[in-house]
Coordinates of C-alpha atoms in Angstrom, one line a residue:
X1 CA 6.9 -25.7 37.5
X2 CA 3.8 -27.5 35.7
X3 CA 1.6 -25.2 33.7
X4 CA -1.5 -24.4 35.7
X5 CA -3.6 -24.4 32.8
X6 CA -3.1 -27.4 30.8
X7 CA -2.7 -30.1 33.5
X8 CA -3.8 -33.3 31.4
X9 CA -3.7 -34.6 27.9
X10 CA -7.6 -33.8 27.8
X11 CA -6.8 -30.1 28.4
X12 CA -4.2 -29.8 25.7
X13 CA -6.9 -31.3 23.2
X14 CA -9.3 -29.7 24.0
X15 CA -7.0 -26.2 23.4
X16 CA -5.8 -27.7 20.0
X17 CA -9.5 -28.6 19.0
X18 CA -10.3 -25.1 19.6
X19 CA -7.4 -23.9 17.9
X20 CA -7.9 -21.7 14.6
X21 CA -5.7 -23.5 13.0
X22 CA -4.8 -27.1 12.4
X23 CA -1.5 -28.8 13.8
X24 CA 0.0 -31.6 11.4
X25 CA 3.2 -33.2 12.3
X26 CA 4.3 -36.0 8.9
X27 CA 7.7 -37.4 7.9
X28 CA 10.2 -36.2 5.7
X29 CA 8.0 -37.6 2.7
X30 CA 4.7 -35.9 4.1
X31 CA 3.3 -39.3 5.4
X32 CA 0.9 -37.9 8.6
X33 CA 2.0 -38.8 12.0
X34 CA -0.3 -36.4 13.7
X35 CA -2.8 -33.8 12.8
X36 CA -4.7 -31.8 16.0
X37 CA -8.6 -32.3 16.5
X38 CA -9.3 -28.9 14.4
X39 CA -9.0 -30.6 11.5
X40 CA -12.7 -32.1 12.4
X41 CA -13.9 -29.0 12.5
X42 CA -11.7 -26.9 9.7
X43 CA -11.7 -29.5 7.4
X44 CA -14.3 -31.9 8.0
X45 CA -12.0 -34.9 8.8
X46 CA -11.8 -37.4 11.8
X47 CA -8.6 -36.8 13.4
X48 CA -7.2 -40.6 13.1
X49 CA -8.9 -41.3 9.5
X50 CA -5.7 -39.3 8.0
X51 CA -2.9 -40.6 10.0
X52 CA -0.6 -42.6 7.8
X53 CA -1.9 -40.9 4.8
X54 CA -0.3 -38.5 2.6
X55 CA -0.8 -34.7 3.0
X56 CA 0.0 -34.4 -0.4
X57 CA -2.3 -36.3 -1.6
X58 CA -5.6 -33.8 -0.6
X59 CA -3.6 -31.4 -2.1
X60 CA -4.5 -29.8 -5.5
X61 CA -2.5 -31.1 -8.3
X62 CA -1.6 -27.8 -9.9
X63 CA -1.0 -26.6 -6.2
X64 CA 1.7 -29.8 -5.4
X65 CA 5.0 -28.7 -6.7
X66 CA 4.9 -25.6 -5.0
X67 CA 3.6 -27.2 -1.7
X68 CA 6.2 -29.7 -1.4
X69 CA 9.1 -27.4 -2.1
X70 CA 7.6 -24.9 0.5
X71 CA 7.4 -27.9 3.5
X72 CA 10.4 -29.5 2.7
X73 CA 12.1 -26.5 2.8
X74 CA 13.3 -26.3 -1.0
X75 CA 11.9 -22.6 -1.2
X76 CA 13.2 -19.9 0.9
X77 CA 9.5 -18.6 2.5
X78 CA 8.4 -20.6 5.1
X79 CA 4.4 -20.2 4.3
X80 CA 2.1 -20.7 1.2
X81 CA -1.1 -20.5 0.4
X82 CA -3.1 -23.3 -1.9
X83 CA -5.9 -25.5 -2.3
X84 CA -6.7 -28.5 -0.3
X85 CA -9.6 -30.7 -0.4
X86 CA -12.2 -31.1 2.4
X87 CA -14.2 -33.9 3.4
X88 CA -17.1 -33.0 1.6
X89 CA -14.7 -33.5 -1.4
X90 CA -14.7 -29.2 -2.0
X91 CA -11.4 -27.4 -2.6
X92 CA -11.1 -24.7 0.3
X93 CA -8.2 -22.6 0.3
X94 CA -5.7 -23.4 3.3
X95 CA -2.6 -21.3 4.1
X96 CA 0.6 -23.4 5.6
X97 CA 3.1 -21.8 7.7
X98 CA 6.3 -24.5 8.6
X99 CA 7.7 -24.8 11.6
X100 CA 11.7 -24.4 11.4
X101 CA 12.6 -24.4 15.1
X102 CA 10.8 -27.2 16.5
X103 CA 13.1 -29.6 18.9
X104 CA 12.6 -33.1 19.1
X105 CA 15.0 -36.4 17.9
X106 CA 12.7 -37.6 15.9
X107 CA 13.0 -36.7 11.6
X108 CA 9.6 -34.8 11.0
X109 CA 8.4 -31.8 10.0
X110 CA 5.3 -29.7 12.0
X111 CA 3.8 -26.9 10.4
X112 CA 0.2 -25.2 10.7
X113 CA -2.7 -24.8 8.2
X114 CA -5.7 -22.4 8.1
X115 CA -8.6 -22.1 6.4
X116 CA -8.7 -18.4 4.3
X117 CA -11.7 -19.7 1.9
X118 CA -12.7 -16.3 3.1
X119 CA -9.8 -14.2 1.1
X120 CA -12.1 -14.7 -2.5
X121 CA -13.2 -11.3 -1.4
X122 CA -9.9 -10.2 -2.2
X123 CA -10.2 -11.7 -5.5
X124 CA -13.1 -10.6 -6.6
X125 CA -11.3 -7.1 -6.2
X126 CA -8.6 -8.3 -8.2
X127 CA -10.9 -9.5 -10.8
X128 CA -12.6 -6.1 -11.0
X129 CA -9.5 -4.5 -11.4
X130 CA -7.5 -6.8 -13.9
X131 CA -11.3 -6.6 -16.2
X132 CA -11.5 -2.6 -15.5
X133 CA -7.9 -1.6 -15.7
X134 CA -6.4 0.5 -18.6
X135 CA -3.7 -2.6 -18.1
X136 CA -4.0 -5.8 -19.7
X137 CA -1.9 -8.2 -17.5
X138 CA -0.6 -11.5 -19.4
X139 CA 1.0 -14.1 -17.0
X140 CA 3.6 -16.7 -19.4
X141 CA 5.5 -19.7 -18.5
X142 CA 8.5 -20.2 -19.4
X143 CA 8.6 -21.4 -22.6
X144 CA 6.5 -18.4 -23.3
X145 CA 3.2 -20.1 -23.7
X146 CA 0.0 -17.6 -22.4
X147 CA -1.1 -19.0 -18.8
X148 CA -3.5 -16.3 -17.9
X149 CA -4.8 -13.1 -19.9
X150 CA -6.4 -10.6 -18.0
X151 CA -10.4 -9.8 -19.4
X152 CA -9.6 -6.6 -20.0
X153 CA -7.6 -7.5 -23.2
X154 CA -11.4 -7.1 -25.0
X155 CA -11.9 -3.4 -23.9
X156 CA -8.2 -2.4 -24.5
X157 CA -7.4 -4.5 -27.6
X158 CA -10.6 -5.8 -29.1
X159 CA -10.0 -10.0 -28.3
X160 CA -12.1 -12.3 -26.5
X161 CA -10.1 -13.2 -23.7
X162 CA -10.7 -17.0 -24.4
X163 CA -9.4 -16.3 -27.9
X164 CA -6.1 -14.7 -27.1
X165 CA -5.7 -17.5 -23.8
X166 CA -4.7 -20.3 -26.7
X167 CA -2.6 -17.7 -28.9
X168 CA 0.9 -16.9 -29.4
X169 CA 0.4 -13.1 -28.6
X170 CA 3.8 -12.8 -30.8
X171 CA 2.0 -13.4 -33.9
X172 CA 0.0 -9.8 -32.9
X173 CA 3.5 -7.7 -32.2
X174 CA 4.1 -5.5 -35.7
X175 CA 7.3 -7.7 -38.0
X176 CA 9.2 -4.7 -37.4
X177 CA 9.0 -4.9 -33.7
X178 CA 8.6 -8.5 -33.2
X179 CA 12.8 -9.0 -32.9
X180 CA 13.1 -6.3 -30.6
X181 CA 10.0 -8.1 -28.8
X182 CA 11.4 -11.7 -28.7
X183 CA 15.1 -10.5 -27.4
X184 CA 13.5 -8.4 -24.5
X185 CA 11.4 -11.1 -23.8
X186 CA 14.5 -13.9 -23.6
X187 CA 16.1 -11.1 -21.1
X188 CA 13.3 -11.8 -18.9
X189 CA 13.3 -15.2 -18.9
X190 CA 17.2 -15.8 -18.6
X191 CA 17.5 -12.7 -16.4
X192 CA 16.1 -12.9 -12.9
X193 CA 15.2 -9.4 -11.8
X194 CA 15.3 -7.7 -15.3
X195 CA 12.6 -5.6 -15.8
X196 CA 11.7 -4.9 -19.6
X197 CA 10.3 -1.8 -21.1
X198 CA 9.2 -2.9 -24.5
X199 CA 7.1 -0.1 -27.0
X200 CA 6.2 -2.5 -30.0
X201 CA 3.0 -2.0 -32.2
X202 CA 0.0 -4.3 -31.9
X203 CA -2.3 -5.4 -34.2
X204 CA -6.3 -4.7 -32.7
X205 CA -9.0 -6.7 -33.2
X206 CA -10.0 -4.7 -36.0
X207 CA -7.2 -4.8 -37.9
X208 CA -5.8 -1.5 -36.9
X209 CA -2.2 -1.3 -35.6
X210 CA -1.6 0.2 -32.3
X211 CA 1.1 1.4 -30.0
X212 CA 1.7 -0.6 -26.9
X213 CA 3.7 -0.5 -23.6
X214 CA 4.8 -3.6 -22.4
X215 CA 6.4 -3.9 -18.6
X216 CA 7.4 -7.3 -17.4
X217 CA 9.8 -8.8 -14.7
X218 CA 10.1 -12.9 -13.8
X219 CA 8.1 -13.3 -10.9
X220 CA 11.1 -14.8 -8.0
X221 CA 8.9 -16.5 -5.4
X222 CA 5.3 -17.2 -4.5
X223 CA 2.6 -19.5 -6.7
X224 CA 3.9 -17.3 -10.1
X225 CA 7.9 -18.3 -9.4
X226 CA 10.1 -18.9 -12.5
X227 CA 6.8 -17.2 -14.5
X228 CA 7.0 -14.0 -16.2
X229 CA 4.1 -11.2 -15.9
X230 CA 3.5 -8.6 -18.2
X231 CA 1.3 -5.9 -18.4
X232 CA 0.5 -3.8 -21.6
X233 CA -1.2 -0.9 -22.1
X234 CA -2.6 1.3 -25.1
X235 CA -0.2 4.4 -26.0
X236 CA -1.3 5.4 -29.4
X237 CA -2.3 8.5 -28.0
X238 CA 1.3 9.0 -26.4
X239 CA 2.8 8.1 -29.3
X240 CA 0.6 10.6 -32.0
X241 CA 1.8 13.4 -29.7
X242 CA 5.3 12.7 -29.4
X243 CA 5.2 12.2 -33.2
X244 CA 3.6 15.7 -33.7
X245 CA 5.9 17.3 -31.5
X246 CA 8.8 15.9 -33.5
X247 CA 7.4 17.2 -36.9
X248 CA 7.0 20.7 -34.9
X249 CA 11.0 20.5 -34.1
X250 CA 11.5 19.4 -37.5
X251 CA 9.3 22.4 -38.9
X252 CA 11.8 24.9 -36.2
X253 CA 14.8 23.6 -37.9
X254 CA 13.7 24.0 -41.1
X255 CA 12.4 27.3 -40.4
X256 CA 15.4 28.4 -38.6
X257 CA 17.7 27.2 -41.5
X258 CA 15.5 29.1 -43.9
X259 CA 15.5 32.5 -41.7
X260 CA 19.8 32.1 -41.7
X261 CA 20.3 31.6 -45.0
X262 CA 17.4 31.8 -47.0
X263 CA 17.0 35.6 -46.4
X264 CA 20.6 35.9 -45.8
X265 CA 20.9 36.4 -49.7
X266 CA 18.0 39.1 -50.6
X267 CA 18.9 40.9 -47.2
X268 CA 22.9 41.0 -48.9
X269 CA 21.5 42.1 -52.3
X270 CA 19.3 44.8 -50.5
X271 CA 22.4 46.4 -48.6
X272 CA 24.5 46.4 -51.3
X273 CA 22.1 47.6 -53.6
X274 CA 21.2 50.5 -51.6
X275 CA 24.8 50.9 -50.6
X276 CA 25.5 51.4 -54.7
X277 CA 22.6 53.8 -54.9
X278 CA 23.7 56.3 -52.7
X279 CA 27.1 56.4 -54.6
X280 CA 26.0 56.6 -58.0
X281 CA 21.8 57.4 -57.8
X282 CA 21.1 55.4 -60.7
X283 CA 17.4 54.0 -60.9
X284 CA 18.6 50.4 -61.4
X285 CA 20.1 49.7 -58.0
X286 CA 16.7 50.9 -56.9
X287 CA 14.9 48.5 -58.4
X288 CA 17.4 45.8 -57.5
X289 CA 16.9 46.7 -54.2
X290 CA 12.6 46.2 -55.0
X291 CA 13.0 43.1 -56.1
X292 CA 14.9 42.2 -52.9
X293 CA 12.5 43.0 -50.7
X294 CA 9.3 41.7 -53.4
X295 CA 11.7 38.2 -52.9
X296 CA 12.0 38.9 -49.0
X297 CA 8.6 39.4 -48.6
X298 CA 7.3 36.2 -50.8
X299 CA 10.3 34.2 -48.5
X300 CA 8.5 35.3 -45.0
X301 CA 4.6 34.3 -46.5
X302 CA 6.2 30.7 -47.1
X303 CA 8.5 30.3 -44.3
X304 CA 5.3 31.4 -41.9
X305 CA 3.5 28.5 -43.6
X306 CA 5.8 26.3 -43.2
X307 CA 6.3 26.8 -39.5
X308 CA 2.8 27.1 -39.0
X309 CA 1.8 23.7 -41.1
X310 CA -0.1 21.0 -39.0
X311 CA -2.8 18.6 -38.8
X312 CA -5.7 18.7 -35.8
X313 CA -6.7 15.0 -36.1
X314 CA -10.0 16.4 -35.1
X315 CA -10.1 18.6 -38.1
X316 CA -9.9 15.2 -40.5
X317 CA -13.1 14.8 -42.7
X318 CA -14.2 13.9 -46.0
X319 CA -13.2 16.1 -48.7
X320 CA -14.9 16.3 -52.3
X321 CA -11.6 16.3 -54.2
X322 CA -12.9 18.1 -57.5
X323 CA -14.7 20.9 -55.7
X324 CA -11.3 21.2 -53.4
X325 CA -8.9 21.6 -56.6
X326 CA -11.5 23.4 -58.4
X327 CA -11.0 26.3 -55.4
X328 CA -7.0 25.6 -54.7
X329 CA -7.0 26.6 -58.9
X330 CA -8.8 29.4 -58.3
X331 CA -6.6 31.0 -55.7
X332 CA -3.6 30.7 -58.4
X333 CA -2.7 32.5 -61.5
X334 CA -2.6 30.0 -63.8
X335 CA -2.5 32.1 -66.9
X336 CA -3.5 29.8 -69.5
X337 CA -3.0 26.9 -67.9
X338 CA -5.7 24.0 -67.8
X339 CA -7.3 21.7 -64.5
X340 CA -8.6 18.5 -65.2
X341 CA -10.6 16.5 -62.5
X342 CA -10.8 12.7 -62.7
X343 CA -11.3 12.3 -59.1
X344 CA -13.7 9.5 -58.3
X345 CA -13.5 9.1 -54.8
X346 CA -13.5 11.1 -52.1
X347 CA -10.8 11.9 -49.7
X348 CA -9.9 11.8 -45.6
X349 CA -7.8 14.9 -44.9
X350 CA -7.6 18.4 -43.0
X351 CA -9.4 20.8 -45.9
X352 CA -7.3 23.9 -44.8
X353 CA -4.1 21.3 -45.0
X354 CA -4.9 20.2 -48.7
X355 CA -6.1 23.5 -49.9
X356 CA -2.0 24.7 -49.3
X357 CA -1.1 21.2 -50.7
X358 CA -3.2 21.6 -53.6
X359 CA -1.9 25.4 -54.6
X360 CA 1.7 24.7 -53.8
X361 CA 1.1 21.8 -56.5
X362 CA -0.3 24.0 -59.3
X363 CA 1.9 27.0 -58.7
X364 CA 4.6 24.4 -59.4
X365 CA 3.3 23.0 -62.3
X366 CA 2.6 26.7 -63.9
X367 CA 5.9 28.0 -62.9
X368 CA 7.6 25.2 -64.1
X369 CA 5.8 23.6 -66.8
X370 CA 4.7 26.6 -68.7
X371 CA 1.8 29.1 -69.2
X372 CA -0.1 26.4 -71.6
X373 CA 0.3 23.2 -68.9
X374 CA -2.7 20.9 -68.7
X375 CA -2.8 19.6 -64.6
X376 CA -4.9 16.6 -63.9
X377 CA -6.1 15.4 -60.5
X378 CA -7.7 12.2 -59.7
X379 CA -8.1 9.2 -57.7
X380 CA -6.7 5.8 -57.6
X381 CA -7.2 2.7 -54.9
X382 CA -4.1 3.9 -53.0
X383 CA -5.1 7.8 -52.8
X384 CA -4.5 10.4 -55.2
X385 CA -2.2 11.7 -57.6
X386 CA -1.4 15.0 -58.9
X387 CA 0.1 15.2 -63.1
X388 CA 0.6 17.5 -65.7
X389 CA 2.2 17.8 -69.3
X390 CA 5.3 20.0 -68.0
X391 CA 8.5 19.6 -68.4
X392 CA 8.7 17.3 -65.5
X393 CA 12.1 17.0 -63.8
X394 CA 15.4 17.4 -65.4
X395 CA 17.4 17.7 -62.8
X396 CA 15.7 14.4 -61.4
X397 CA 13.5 13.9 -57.8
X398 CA 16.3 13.4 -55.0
X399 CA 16.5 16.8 -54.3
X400 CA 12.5 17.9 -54.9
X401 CA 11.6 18.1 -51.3
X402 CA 14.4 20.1 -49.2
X403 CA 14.0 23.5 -48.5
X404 CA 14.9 26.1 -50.4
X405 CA 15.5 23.9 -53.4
X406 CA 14.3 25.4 -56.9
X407 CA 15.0 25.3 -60.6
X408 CA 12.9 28.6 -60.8
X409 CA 15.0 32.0 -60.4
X410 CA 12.1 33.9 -58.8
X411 CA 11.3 30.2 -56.9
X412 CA 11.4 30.4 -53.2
X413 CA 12.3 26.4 -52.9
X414 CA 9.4 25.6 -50.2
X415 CA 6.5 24.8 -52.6
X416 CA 7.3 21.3 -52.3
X417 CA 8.2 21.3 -48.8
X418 CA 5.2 22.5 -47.6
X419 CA 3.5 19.6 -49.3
X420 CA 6.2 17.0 -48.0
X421 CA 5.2 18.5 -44.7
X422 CA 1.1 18.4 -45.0
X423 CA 2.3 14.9 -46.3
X424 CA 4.0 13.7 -42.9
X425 CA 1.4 15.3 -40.8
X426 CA -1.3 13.3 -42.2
X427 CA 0.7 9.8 -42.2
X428 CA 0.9 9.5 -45.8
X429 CA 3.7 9.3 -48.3
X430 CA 4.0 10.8 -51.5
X431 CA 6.3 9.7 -54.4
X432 CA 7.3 12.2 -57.6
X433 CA 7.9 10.7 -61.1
X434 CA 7.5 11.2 -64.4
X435 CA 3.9 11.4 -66.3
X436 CA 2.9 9.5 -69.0
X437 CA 3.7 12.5 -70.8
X438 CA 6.8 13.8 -69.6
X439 CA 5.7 15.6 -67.0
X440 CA 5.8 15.5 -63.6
X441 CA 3.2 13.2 -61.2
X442 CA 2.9 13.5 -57.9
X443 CA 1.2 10.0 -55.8
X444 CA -0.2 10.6 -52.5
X445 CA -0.3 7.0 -50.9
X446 CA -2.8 8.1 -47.7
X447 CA -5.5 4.4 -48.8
X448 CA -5.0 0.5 -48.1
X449 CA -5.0 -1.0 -51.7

């Protein structure tokens, strides 16, 4: 039964004219047998100007490789979306769905093409978000070469977007990451469907190094196939607390150490002491068991400062150096003992932090270098160092830091700890050698050279 509707050729043109979309039948090599009237008025063109041309040819050429797969049926989707040049010579944005059941005898392929010119609104949204984003999304090719860099990269790491477009963003990623880095990235690349979770530091644009989070995955189809898209975000915050909470455990392990076998031995004395005392009465089990409990007591002030022992990063500021250890040496009885400040810079720390750094330091020195010991503090390019004209360290350094470790026999063995531990908390690192003299020296490494 004939269709009611379209009754003549000039009906069916006229429908295809008015059509929003445009009908193009070509050969297997894209040559155009056919293209509907809509092409006049979607495009521009005269219908039989572009007959026996090629549809490839008004096709972008960064757009071609991907269009030709998609209409020959190389690629699995059956639609894409690319530019295509109008007739007033503008690239307009087309979207091509290919027809896979069309039945005729002849070898040719028939698929339909809209204008959505219109979908930049979309973009724009997607430009507002890659630039405002806490993200910064990196598209590479395969060879690993930077194709796109989100502008966001300026607010989150510092770089002009143009800058870091012609880089090798390897050359940023910390030398103790970059291998790590590299292999993850090879993964991606060789491993379709892998997704990498890569934390690696990064160097800012001011010269600061920074903790990222890198997430990518090979993208498997559409205009990004066979590239890989990453997106990295700041985590420095992340990990400075994770970092803090694992000095805390650190500072519960110690402190539970200390608590089982630290006070173990005066508790032991104390019992047997006292034990002995009510056999025999005599005054000197008494006063062995004083001096246990003196010891327990002096055990329980440094084992509560060394659980309690942090940094507030908010609490950093300048310290005067000489005024500090002028007021650590006057919280300590150091008999005859001497200070000497050569400190000529000022210090970055947590004052409460390097006030029990400080006294730790000279209790040391007077309990172990004598009543007469000269201490010196001052300041070099690096930090600051802490030396006197003891009798430095005879049983050598390797053991200097763990708790409960002393040479002392009224010592508690967490001086030193403490300090290693206001050490860590502040990033810095402190070495213990000999003085010029013979004594011990103490370097705080905490400023670039």
């Amino acid at each position: 039964m004939p269709d009611q509707y379209l009754t003549s050729t000039d009906d069916f043109e006229a429908v295809l004219a008015e059509a929003p979309t445009v009908l193009a039948v070509t050969d297997e090599e894209l040559t155009i047998r056919f293209v509907s009237p809509a092409i006049e008025r979607v495009l521009g063109y005269d219908m039989e100007s572009l007959v026996g041309t090629n549809w490839l040819d008004l096709v972008h050429p960064a757009d071609t490789d991907r269009v030709l797969a998609t209409l020959t049926g190389e690629r699995e989707d059956d639609g894409t979306e690319y530019r295509f040049r109008n007739a007033d010579g503008d690239w307009v944005w087309l979207e091509t769905i290919v027809s896979s059941d069309t039945e005729t005898d002849r070898d040719c392929l028939v698929f339909t093409s809209r204008d959505v010119s219109d979908r930049p609104r979309f973009e724009a949204r997607f430009h507002q978000f890659v630039t405002h984003t806490s993200d910064v999304l990196t598209v590479f090719d395969e060879q690993g070469n930077v194709e796109y860099i989100s502008p966001s990269v300026e607010r989150v790491l510092g770089y002009e977007q143009d800058e870091m477009q012609d880089s090798d963003l390897f050359e940023y990623v910390h030398p103790d990451d970059l291998s790590n880095a590299l292999t993850e990235f090879g993964r991606m690349i060789d491993e379709p469907g892998y997704v990498a979770v890569i934390e690696h530091r990064y160097r800012h644009a001011d010269g600061d190094w920074i903790w990222a989070e890198s997430r990518g995955q090979q993208v498997a189809n559409g205009p990004l196939e066979d590239h890989v898209v990453v997106t990295t975000r700041d985590i420095s915050a992340r990990k400075q607390r994770e970092q803090e909470l694992e000095r805390q455990n650190q500072r519960l392990e110690r402190f539970s150490d200390a608590i089982s076998h630290d006070l173990r031995n005066p508790l032991d004395v104390l019992d047997g002491s006292l034990e002995l005392a009510r056999e025999t009465g005599e005054e000197a089990h008494f006063e062995r068991a004083e001096r246990s409990i003196d010891r327990m007591y002096t055990l329980i002030d440094d084992l509560l400062v060394l659980a309690k022992q942090g940094v507030n990063p908010a609490e950093i500021e300048t310290i005067d150096l000489n005024a500090l250890s002028q007021r650590a040496w006057s919280m300590v009885d150091t008999q005859d003992a001497t200070l000497e400040t050569e400190a000529d810079d000022s210090i970055k720390a947590d004052e409460g932090a390097m006030l029990e750094l400080l006294e730790n330091l000279f209790r040391n020195a007077v309990e172990h270098g004598g009543d007469d010991v000269t201490v010196t503090v001052g300041t070099e390019s690096w930090g600051f160092y802490v030396t006197d004209d003891g009798a430095g360290f005879p049983d050598g350094t390797a053991d200097l830091f763990k708790p409960g470790y002393s040479t002392a026999d009224d010592g508690t063995g967490f001086g030193l700890c403490i300090v290693e531990q206001i050490v860590d908390a502040h990033n810095w690192e402190v070495i213990a050698t000999d003085s010029e003299s013979g004594g011990a020296r103490f370097e705080f490494i905490c400023c670039g050279s």
